Amino acid sequence: MIELKNLTKKFDDFTAVDSLNLKIETGEFFGLLGPNGAGKTTTISMLSTLLLPTAGEILIDGQTLTRQRPDLKRKISVITQEYSMRQDMNMDEIMEYQGRLYFMPLKQIRARTEELLDFCGLINFRKRSVRKLSGGMKRKLMVCRALLTDPEILLLDEPTAGMDALSRRQMWSLLRQLNGKNLTILLTTHYMEEAQSLCGRVALMNGGRLEEINTPAYFIDELGAYAVDETTADGGKSSYFHNREEAIQYLSGIRGQASLRDATLEDVFVERVGKHLSPP
């Protein structure tokens, strides 16, 4: 289990993360959502010990995480937004280099590499250099590298940024399989469809503060499960209804162009950010 207690990070006079309190259960797929500057990446950076908290603490299975606890750090792997692999190395070399950083025996590195590259559908491209890989293949390789040490927690900071739709969905399938093996996953993303599809619970952050935590279904039902989109003189607007019949009745009274659809987590995000979270 991951537990954040009054986790705070300040950069001079700027508070990036402000007294964050959060529990993520073992085996949970949890989403951290918010606008740019909400504090999501800073939170991930503290969980990976790349950044040290200004105040508060992080507990992993009840023990305080610090840079001096390699046993706890080994439980955590991170996939960042940026590609962080040498372009001249092939997949086998990337994996071996990572394993040696963790003092893994070469035999174990090779066996684990074989298993992971096969699992991620990369085995036939193992001798191809990173610079010749597609964006989706690079992301999958980063997943393989992160899983090499058999972590218990995977931190994903916008892992599908820049991917095409097909590669993104392939990544979703891979992440579901990993979560099915009881891997705890913390995801930050700007793709609301991604969070709605993958996460059991999501937290809304803004201005470094945690606003609310619940399931995607709860947030959508709270907003209204049905949306009517209508074209207006100033561009358009969406109205939300808890009852389908009410939505249809409202739709029938509109003279201009309008349509009925299911509400999504993206609607929740737009409504909360625009009207409630008030981004700086």
PDB file of N, CA, C and O in Angstrom, residues 131-193:
ATOM      1  N   ARG A 131      16.678   4.234 -31.874  1.00  0.00           N
ATOM      2  CA  ARG A 131      16.372   5.309 -32.829  1.00  0.00           C
ATOM      3  C   ARG A 131      15.515   4.829 -33.991  1.00  0.00           C
ATOM      4  O   ARG A 131      14.875   5.633 -34.668  1.00  0.00           O
ATOM      5  N   LYS A 132      15.470   3.515 -34.226  1.00  0.00           N
ATOM      6  CA  LYS A 132      14.690   2.976 -35.330  1.00  0.00           C
ATOM      7  C   LYS A 132      13.331   2.426 -34.883  1.00  0.00           C
ATOM      8  O   LYS A 132      12.600   1.851 -35.693  1.00  0.00           O
ATOM      9  N   LEU A 133      12.999   2.603 -33.607  1.00  0.00           N
ATOM     10  CA  LEU A 133      11.719   2.114 -33.086  1.00  0.00           C
ATOM     11  C   LEU A 133      10.635   3.173 -33.261  1.00  0.00           C
ATOM     12  O   LEU A 133      10.896   4.372 -33.207  1.00  0.00           O
ATOM     13  N   SER A 134       9.410   2.720 -33.433  1.00  0.00           N
ATOM     14  CA  SER A 134       8.277   3.642 -33.453  1.00  0.00           C
ATOM     15  C   SER A 134       8.033   4.167 -32.036  1.00  0.00           C
ATOM     16  O   SER A 134       8.545   3.610 -31.047  1.00  0.00           O
ATOM     17  N   GLY A 135       7.229   5.227 -31.932  1.00  0.00           N
ATOM     18  CA  GLY A 135       6.923   5.772 -30.617  1.00  0.00           C
ATOM     19  C   GLY A 135       6.267   4.758 -29.704  1.00  0.00           C
ATOM     20  O   GLY A 135       6.597   4.655 -28.521  1.00  0.00           O
ATOM     21  N   GLY A 136       5.330   3.971 -30.254  1.00  0.00           N
ATOM     22  CA  GLY A 136       4.659   2.957 -29.449  1.00  0.00           C
ATOM     23  C   GLY A 136       5.617   1.884 -28.965  1.00  0.00           C
ATOM     24  O   GLY A 136       5.520   1.410 -27.825  1.00  0.00           O
ATOM     25  N   MET A 137       6.550   1.477 -29.822  1.00  0.00           N
ATOM     26  CA  MET A 137       7.526   0.448 -29.425  1.00  0.00           C
ATOM     27  C   MET A 137       8.469   0.980 -28.353  1.00  0.00           C
ATOM     28  O   MET A 137       8.852   0.250 -27.424  1.00  0.00           O
ATOM     29  N   LYS A 138       8.837   2.252 -28.446  1.00  0.00           N
ATOM     30  CA  LYS A 138       9.682   2.847 -27.410  1.00  0.00           C
ATOM     31  C   LYS A 138       8.976   2.834 -26.065  1.00  0.00           C
ATOM     32  O   LYS A 138       9.581   2.526 -25.028  1.00  0.00           O
ATOM     33  N   ARG A 139       7.681   3.172 -26.065  1.00  0.00           N
ATOM     34  CA  ARG A 139       6.922   3.164 -24.816  1.00  0.00           C
ATOM     35  C   ARG A 139       6.845   1.752 -24.234  1.00  0.00           C
ATOM     36  O   ARG A 139       6.975   1.552 -23.030  1.00  0.00           O
ATOM     37  N   LYS A 140       6.617   0.772 -25.092  1.00  0.00           N
ATOM     38  CA  LYS A 140       6.563  -0.616 -24.619  1.00  0.00           C
ATOM     39  C   LYS A 140       7.910  -1.048 -24.052  1.00  0.00           C
ATOM     40  O   LYS A 140       7.975  -1.761 -23.045  1.00  0.00           O
ATOM     41  N   LEU A 141       8.995  -0.629 -24.708  1.00  0.00           N
ATOM     42  CA  LEU A 141      10.320  -0.960 -24.205  1.00  0.00           C
ATOM     43  C   LEU A 141      10.558  -0.319 -22.838  1.00  0.00           C
ATOM     44  O   LEU A 141      11.182  -0.921 -21.954  1.00  0.00           O
ATOM     45  N   MET A 142      10.050   0.888 -22.650  1.00  0.00           N
ATOM     46  CA  MET A 142      10.177   1.534 -21.347  1.00  0.00           C
ATOM     47  C   MET A 142       9.415   0.759 -20.274  1.00  0.00           C
ATOM     48  O   MET A 142       9.847   0.673 -19.123  1.00  0.00           O
ATOM     49  N   VAL A 143       8.266   0.171 -20.662  1.00  0.00           N
ATOM     50  CA  VAL A 143       7.528  -0.693 -19.728  1.00  0.00           C
ATOM     51  C   VAL A 143       8.361  -1.920 -19.384  1.00  0.00           C
ATOM     52  O   VAL A 143       8.483  -2.292 -18.210  1.00  0.00           O
ATOM     53  N   CYS A 144       8.946  -2.541 -20.391  1.00  0.00           N
ATOM     54  CA  CYS A 144       9.794  -3.722 -20.152  1.00  0.00           C
ATOM     55  C   CYS A 144      10.940  -3.379 -19.206  1.00  0.00           C
ATOM     56  O   CYS A 144      11.235  -4.137 -18.273  1.00  0.00           O
ATOM     57  N   ARG A 145      11.592  -2.272 -19.470  1.00  0.00           N
ATOM     58  CA  ARG A 145      12.719  -1.851 -18.626  1.00  0.00           C
ATOM     59  C   ARG A 145      12.253  -1.618 -17.190  1.00  0.00           C
ATOM     60  O   ARG A 145      12.931  -2.013 -16.231  1.00  0.00           O
ATOM     61  N   ALA A 146      11.088  -0.995 -17.035  1.00  0.00           N
ATOM     62  CA  ALA A 146      10.570  -0.715 -15.693  1.00  0.00           C
ATOM     63  C   ALA A 146      10.210  -1.984 -14.944  1.00  0.00           C
ATOM     64  O   ALA A 146      10.306  -2.041 -13.709  1.00  0.00           O
ATOM     65  N   LEU A 147       9.809  -3.026 -15.675  1.00  0.00           N
ATOM     66  CA  LEU A 147       9.379  -4.276 -15.038  1.00  0.00           C
ATOM     67  C   LEU A 147      10.516  -5.258 -14.807  1.00  0.00           C
ATOM     68  O   LEU A 147      10.316  -6.298 -14.170  1.00  0.00           O
ATOM     69  N   LEU A 148      11.693  -4.945 -15.305  1.00  0.00           N
ATOM     70  CA  LEU A 148      12.821  -5.883 -15.238  1.00  0.00           C
ATOM     71  C   LEU A 148      13.122  -6.337 -13.817  1.00  0.00           C
ATOM     72  O   LEU A 148      13.412  -7.509 -13.569  1.00  0.00           O
ATOM     73  N   THR A 149      13.039  -5.422 -12.874  1.00  0.00           N
ATOM     74  CA  THR A 149      13.384  -5.736 -11.479  1.00  0.00           C
ATOM     75  C   THR A 149      12.198  -6.290 -10.703  1.00  0.00           C
ATOM     76  O   THR A 149      12.273  -6.429  -9.480  1.00  0.00           O
ATOM     77  N   ASP A 150      11.104  -6.600 -11.411  1.00  0.00           N
ATOM     78  CA  ASP A 150       9.907  -7.180 -10.791  1.00  0.00           C
ATOM     79  C   ASP A 150       9.358  -6.283  -9.678  1.00  0.00           C
ATOM     80  O   ASP A 150       9.195  -6.722  -8.529  1.00  0.00           O
ATOM     81  N   PRO A 151       9.038  -5.026  -9.989  1.00  0.00           N
ATOM     82  CA  PRO A 151       8.548  -4.097  -8.961  1.00  0.00           C
ATOM     83  C   PRO A 151       7.131  -4.447  -8.516  1.00  0.00           C
ATOM     84  O   PRO A 151       6.403  -5.182  -9.207  1.00  0.00           O
ATOM     85  N   GLU A 152       6.742  -3.874  -7.393  1.00  0.00           N
ATOM     86  CA  GLU A 152       5.373  -4.040  -6.894  1.00  0.00           C
ATOM     87  C   GLU A 152       4.513  -2.831  -7.224  1.00  0.00           C
ATOM     88  O   GLU A 152       3.280  -2.911  -7.196  1.00  0.00           O
ATOM     89  N   ILE A 153       5.170  -1.701  -7.544  1.00  0.00           N
ATOM     90  CA  ILE A 153       4.472  -0.446  -7.820  1.00  0.00           C
ATOM     91  C   ILE A 153       5.009   0.141  -9.118  1.00  0.00           C
ATOM     92  O   ILE A 153       6.223   0.245  -9.291  1.00  0.00           O
ATOM     93  N   LEU A 154       4.106   0.526 -10.015  1.00  0.00           N
ATOM     94  CA  LEU A 154       4.506   1.140 -11.278  1.00  0.00           C
ATOM     95  C   LEU A 154       3.917   2.548 -11.337  1.00  0.00           C
ATOM     96  O   LEU A 154       2.702   2.740 -11.229  1.00  0.00           O
ATOM     97  N   LEU A 155       4.795   3.535 -11.488  1.00  0.00           N
ATOM     98  CA  LEU A 155       4.385   4.931 -11.591  1.00  0.00           C
ATOM     99  C   LEU A 155       4.428   5.335 -13.059  1.00  0.00           C
ATOM    100  O   LEU A 155       5.474   5.246 -13.702  1.00  0.00           O
ATOM    101  N   LEU A 156       3.305   5.787 -13.602  1.00  0.00           N
ATOM    102  CA  LEU A 156       3.195   6.124 -15.020  1.00  0.00           C
ATOM    103  C   LEU A 156       2.853   7.597 -15.166  1.00  0.00           C
ATOM    104  O   LEU A 156       1.746   8.018 -14.819  1.00  0.00           O
ATOM    105  N   ASP A 157       3.777   8.376 -15.669  1.00  0.00           N
ATOM    106  CA  ASP A 157       3.549   9.803 -15.858  1.00  0.00           C
ATOM    107  C   ASP A 157       3.280  10.068 -17.339  1.00  0.00           C
ATOM    108  O   ASP A 157       4.205  10.163 -18.146  1.00  0.00           O
ATOM    109  N   GLU A 158       2.005  10.133 -17.703  1.00  0.00           N
ATOM    110  CA  GLU A 158       1.572  10.325 -19.088  1.00  0.00           C
ATOM    111  C   GLU A 158       2.258   9.333 -20.033  1.00  0.00           C
ATOM    112  O   GLU A 158       2.953   9.725 -20.988  1.00  0.00           O
ATOM    113  N   PRO A 159       2.067   8.034 -19.795  1.00  0.00           N
ATOM    114  CA  PRO A 159       2.813   7.020 -20.552  1.00  0.00           C
ATOM    115  C   PRO A 159       2.441   6.913 -22.015  1.00  0.00           C
ATOM    116  O   PRO A 159       3.209   6.363 -22.807  1.00  0.00           O
ATOM    117  N   THR A 160       1.262   7.430 -22.412  1.00  0.00           N
ATOM    118  CA  THR A 160       0.865   7.308 -23.821  1.00  0.00           C
ATOM    119  C   THR A 160       0.908   8.639 -24.552  1.00  0.00           C
ATOM    120  O   THR A 160       0.348   8.767 -25.651  1.00  0.00           O
ATOM    121  N   ALA A 161       1.567   9.629 -23.973  1.00  0.00           N
ATOM    122  CA  ALA A 161       1.679  10.938 -24.621  1.00  0.00           C
ATOM    123  C   ALA A 161       2.349  10.789 -25.988  1.00  0.00           C
ATOM    124  O   ALA A 161       3.406  10.172 -26.115  1.00  0.00           O
ATOM    125  N   GLY A 162       1.727  11.325 -27.017  1.00  0.00           N
ATOM    126  CA  GLY A 162       2.303  11.281 -28.353  1.00  0.00           C
ATOM    127  C   GLY A 162       2.034  10.004 -29.118  1.00  0.00           C
ATOM    128  O   GLY A 162       2.421   9.897 -30.286  1.00  0.00           O
ATOM    129  N   MET A 163       1.359   9.037 -28.509  1.00  0.00           N
ATOM    130  CA  MET A 163       1.061   7.791 -29.212  1.00  0.00           C
ATOM    131  C   MET A 163      -0.145   7.965 -30.135  1.00  0.00           C
ATOM    132  O   MET A 163      -1.058   8.732 -29.839  1.00  0.00           O
ATOM    133  N   ASP A 164      -0.145   7.195 -31.244  1.00  0.00           N
ATOM    134  CA  ASP A 164      -1.345   7.172 -32.071  1.00  0.00           C
ATOM    135  C   ASP A 164      -2.415   6.333 -31.369  1.00  0.00           C
ATOM    136  O   ASP A 164      -2.141   5.643 -30.385  1.00  0.00           O
ATOM    137  N   ALA A 165      -3.644   6.380 -31.876  1.00  0.00           N
ATOM    138  CA  ALA A 165      -4.778   5.733 -31.201  1.00  0.00           C
ATOM    139  C   ALA A 165      -4.582   4.229 -31.045  1.00  0.00           C
ATOM    140  O   ALA A 165      -4.898   3.653 -29.992  1.00  0.00           O
ATOM    141  N   LEU A 166      -4.043   3.568 -32.072  1.00  0.00           N
ATOM    142  CA  LEU A 166      -3.854   2.122 -32.006  1.00  0.00           C
ATOM    143  C   LEU A 166      -2.807   1.763 -30.964  1.00  0.00           C
ATOM    144  O   LEU A 166      -3.013   0.860 -30.132  1.00  0.00           O
ATOM    145  N   SER A 167      -1.671   2.452 -30.977  1.00  0.00           N
ATOM    146  CA  SER A 167      -0.608   2.178 -30.000  1.00  0.00           C
ATOM    147  C   SER A 167      -1.090   2.446 -28.582  1.00  0.00           C
ATOM    148  O   SER A 167      -0.741   1.720 -27.641  1.00  0.00           O
ATOM    149  N   ARG A 168      -1.913   3.490 -28.424  1.00  0.00           N
ATOM    150  CA  ARG A 168      -2.433   3.815 -27.102  1.00  0.00           C
ATOM    151  C   ARG A 168      -3.299   2.677 -26.572  1.00  0.00           C
ATOM    152  O   ARG A 168      -3.187   2.266 -25.421  1.00  0.00           O
ATOM    153  N   ARG A 169      -4.149   2.143 -27.425  1.00  0.00           N
ATOM    154  CA  ARG A 169      -5.029   1.056 -26.990  1.00  0.00           C
ATOM    155  C   ARG A 169      -4.240  -0.225 -26.725  1.00  0.00           C
ATOM    156  O   ARG A 169      -4.594  -1.008 -25.846  1.00  0.00           O
ATOM    157  N   GLN A 170      -3.184  -0.452 -27.463  1.00  0.00           N
ATOM    158  CA  GLN A 170      -2.314  -1.598 -27.185  1.00  0.00           C
ATOM    159  C   GLN A 170      -1.662  -1.444 -25.812  1.00  0.00           C
ATOM    160  O   GLN A 170      -1.538  -2.410 -25.057  1.00  0.00           O
ATOM    161  N   MET A 171      -1.267  -0.211 -25.486  1.00  0.00           N
ATOM    162  CA  MET A 171      -0.685   0.050 -24.181  1.00  0.00           C
ATOM    163  C   MET A 171      -1.719  -0.167 -23.074  1.00  0.00           C
ATOM    164  O   MET A 171      -1.411  -0.729 -22.027  1.00  0.00           O
ATOM    165  N   TRP A 172      -2.943   0.259 -23.297  1.00  0.00           N
ATOM    166  CA  TRP A 172      -3.997   0.042 -22.306  1.00  0.00           C
ATOM    167  C   TRP A 172      -4.161  -1.446 -22.012  1.00  0.00           C
ATOM    168  O   TRP A 172      -4.298  -1.852 -20.855  1.00  0.00           O
ATOM    169  N   SER A 173      -4.179  -2.248 -23.086  1.00  0.00           N
ATOM    170  CA  SER A 173      -4.336  -3.694 -22.917  1.00  0.00           C
ATOM    171  C   SER A 173      -3.184  -4.269 -22.089  1.00  0.00           C
ATOM    172  O   SER A 173      -3.387  -5.106 -21.200  1.00  0.00           O
ATOM    173  N   LEU A 174      -1.969  -3.800 -22.373  1.00  0.00           N
ATOM    174  CA  LEU A 174      -0.790  -4.250 -21.637  1.00  0.00           C
ATOM    175  C   LEU A 174      -0.895  -3.875 -20.162  1.00  0.00           C
ATOM    176  O   LEU A 174      -0.624  -4.686 -19.273  1.00  0.00           O
ATOM    177  N   LEU A 175      -1.310  -2.654 -19.888  1.00  0.00           N
ATOM    178  CA  LEU A 175      -1.402  -2.193 -18.502  1.00  0.00           C
ATOM    179  C   LEU A 175      -2.487  -2.951 -17.733  1.00  0.00           C
ATOM    180  O   LEU A 175      -2.333  -3.242 -16.544  1.00  0.00           O
ATOM    181  N   ARG A 176      -3.588  -3.285 -18.410  1.00  0.00           N
ATOM    182  CA  ARG A 176      -4.625  -4.082 -17.756  1.00  0.00           C
ATOM    183  C   ARG A 176      -4.089  -5.452 -17.360  1.00  0.00           C
ATOM    184  O   ARG A 176      -4.382  -5.963 -16.273  1.00  0.00           O
ATOM    185  N   GLN A 177      -3.315  -6.046 -18.250  1.00  0.00           N
ATOM    186  CA  GLN A 177      -2.726  -7.355 -17.937  1.00  0.00           C
ATOM    187  C   GLN A 177      -1.789  -7.260 -16.739  1.00  0.00           C
ATOM    188  O   GLN A 177      -1.790  -8.134 -15.869  1.00  0.00           O
ATOM    189  N   LEU A 178      -1.000  -6.211 -16.687  1.00  0.00           N
ATOM    190  CA  LEU A 178      -0.072  -6.033 -15.573  1.00  0.00           C
ATOM    191  C   LEU A 178      -0.824  -5.829 -14.269  1.00  0.00           C
ATOM    192  O   LEU A 178      -0.473  -6.405 -13.230  1.00  0.00           O
ATOM    193  N   ASN A 179      -1.864  -5.011 -14.309  1.00  0.00           N
ATOM    194  CA  ASN A 179      -2.663  -4.778 -13.112  1.00  0.00           C
ATOM    195  C   ASN A 179      -3.358  -6.062 -12.668  1.00  0.00           C
ATOM    196  O   ASN A 179      -3.549  -6.294 -11.469  1.00  0.00           O
ATOM    197  N   GLY A 180      -3.713  -6.901 -13.642  1.00  0.00           N
ATOM    198  CA  GLY A 180      -4.321  -8.195 -13.323  1.00  0.00           C
ATOM    199  C   GLY A 180      -3.388  -9.127 -12.581  1.00  0.00           C
ATOM    200  O   GLY A 180      -3.840 -10.081 -11.928  1.00  0.00           O
ATOM    201  N   LYS A 181      -2.085  -8.842 -12.641  1.00  0.00           N
ATOM    202  CA  LYS A 181      -1.094  -9.627 -11.896  1.00  0.00           C
ATOM    203  C   LYS A 181      -0.819  -9.000 -10.521  1.00  0.00           C
ATOM    204  O   LYS A 181       0.201  -9.265  -9.893  1.00  0.00           O
ATOM    205  N   ASN A 182      -1.728  -8.125 -10.077  1.00  0.00           N
ATOM    206  CA  ASN A 182      -1.667  -7.475  -8.761  1.00  0.00           C
ATOM    207  C   ASN A 182      -0.580  -6.409  -8.665  1.00  0.00           C
ATOM    208  O   ASN A 182      -0.127  -6.071  -7.570  1.00  0.00           O
ATOM    209  N   LEU A 183      -0.163  -5.874  -9.793  1.00  0.00           N
ATOM    210  CA  LEU A 183       0.780  -4.755  -9.781  1.00  0.00           C
ATOM    211  C   LEU A 183       0.010  -3.478  -9.466  1.00  0.00           C
ATOM    212  O   LEU A 183      -1.007  -3.185 -10.092  1.00  0.00           O
ATOM    213  N   THR A 184       0.473  -2.732  -8.481  1.00  0.00           N
ATOM    214  CA  THR A 184      -0.138  -1.451  -8.133  1.00  0.00           C
ATOM    215  C   THR A 184       0.318  -0.403  -9.137  1.00  0.00           C
ATOM    216  O   THR A 184       1.516  -0.245  -9.369  1.00  0.00           O
ATOM    217  N   ILE A 185      -0.636   0.305  -9.745  1.00  0.00           N
ATOM    218  CA  ILE A 185      -0.305   1.278 -10.783  1.00  0.00           C
ATOM    219  C   ILE A 185      -0.878   2.643 -10.432  1.00  0.00           C
ATOM    220  O   ILE A 185      -2.060   2.767 -10.103  1.00  0.00           O
ATOM    221  N   LEU A 186      -0.021   3.652 -10.498  1.00  0.00           N
ATOM    222  CA  LEU A 186      -0.439   5.048 -10.336  1.00  0.00           C
ATOM    223  C   LEU A 186      -0.208   5.753 -11.661  1.00  0.00           C
ATOM    224  O   LEU A 186       0.922   5.805 -12.158  1.00  0.00           O
ATOM    225  N   LEU A 187      -1.279   6.294 -12.234  1.00  0.00           N
ATOM    226  CA  LEU A 187      -1.243   6.874 -13.569  1.00  0.00           C
ATOM    227  C   LEU A 187      -1.577   8.356 -13.537  1.00  0.00           C
ATOM    228  O   LEU A 187      -2.538   8.772 -12.886  1.00  0.00           O
ATOM    229  N   THR A 188      -0.767   9.177 -14.221  1.00  0.00           N
ATOM    230  CA  THR A 188      -1.184  10.532 -14.538  1.00  0.00           C
ATOM    231  C   THR A 188      -1.396  10.593 -16.044  1.00  0.00           C
ATOM    232  O   THR A 188      -0.638   9.992 -16.812  1.00  0.00           O
ATOM    233  N   THR A 189      -2.449  11.276 -16.467  1.00  0.00           N
ATOM    234  CA  THR A 189      -2.746  11.349 -17.895  1.00  0.00           C
ATOM    235  C   THR A 189      -3.629  12.551 -18.176  1.00  0.00           C
ATOM    236  O   THR A 189      -4.379  13.013 -17.315  1.00  0.00           O
ATOM    237  N   HIS A 190      -3.525  13.058 -19.407  1.00  0.00           N
ATOM    238  CA  HIS A 190      -4.446  14.089 -19.875  1.00  0.00           C
ATOM    239  C   HIS A 190      -5.514  13.490 -20.778  1.00  0.00           C
ATOM    240  O   HIS A 190      -6.405  14.208 -21.244  1.00  0.00           O
ATOM    241  N   TYR A 191      -5.426  12.161 -21.011  1.00  0.00           N
ATOM    242  CA  TYR A 191      -6.451  11.472 -21.789  1.00  0.00           C
ATOM    243  C   TYR A 191      -7.504  10.941 -20.825  1.00  0.00           C
ATOM    244  O   TYR A 191      -7.312   9.927 -20.164  1.00  0.00           O
ATOM    245  N   MET A 192      -8.645  11.634 -20.749  1.00  0.00           N
ATOM    246  CA  MET A 192      -9.678  11.234 -19.794  1.00  0.00           C
ATOM    247  C   MET A 192     -10.280   9.874 -20.136  1.00  0.00           C
ATOM    248  O   MET A 192     -10.678   9.118 -19.253  1.00  0.00           O
ATOM    249  N   GLU A 193     -10.346   9.556 -21.435  1.00  0.00           N
ATOM    250  CA  GLU A 193     -10.835   8.237 -21.842  1.00  0.00           C
ATOM    251  C   GLU A 193      -9.946   7.147 -21.260  1.00  0.00           C
ATOM    252  O   GLU A 193     -10.413   6.079 -20.854  1.00  0.00           O
TER     253      GLU A 193
END
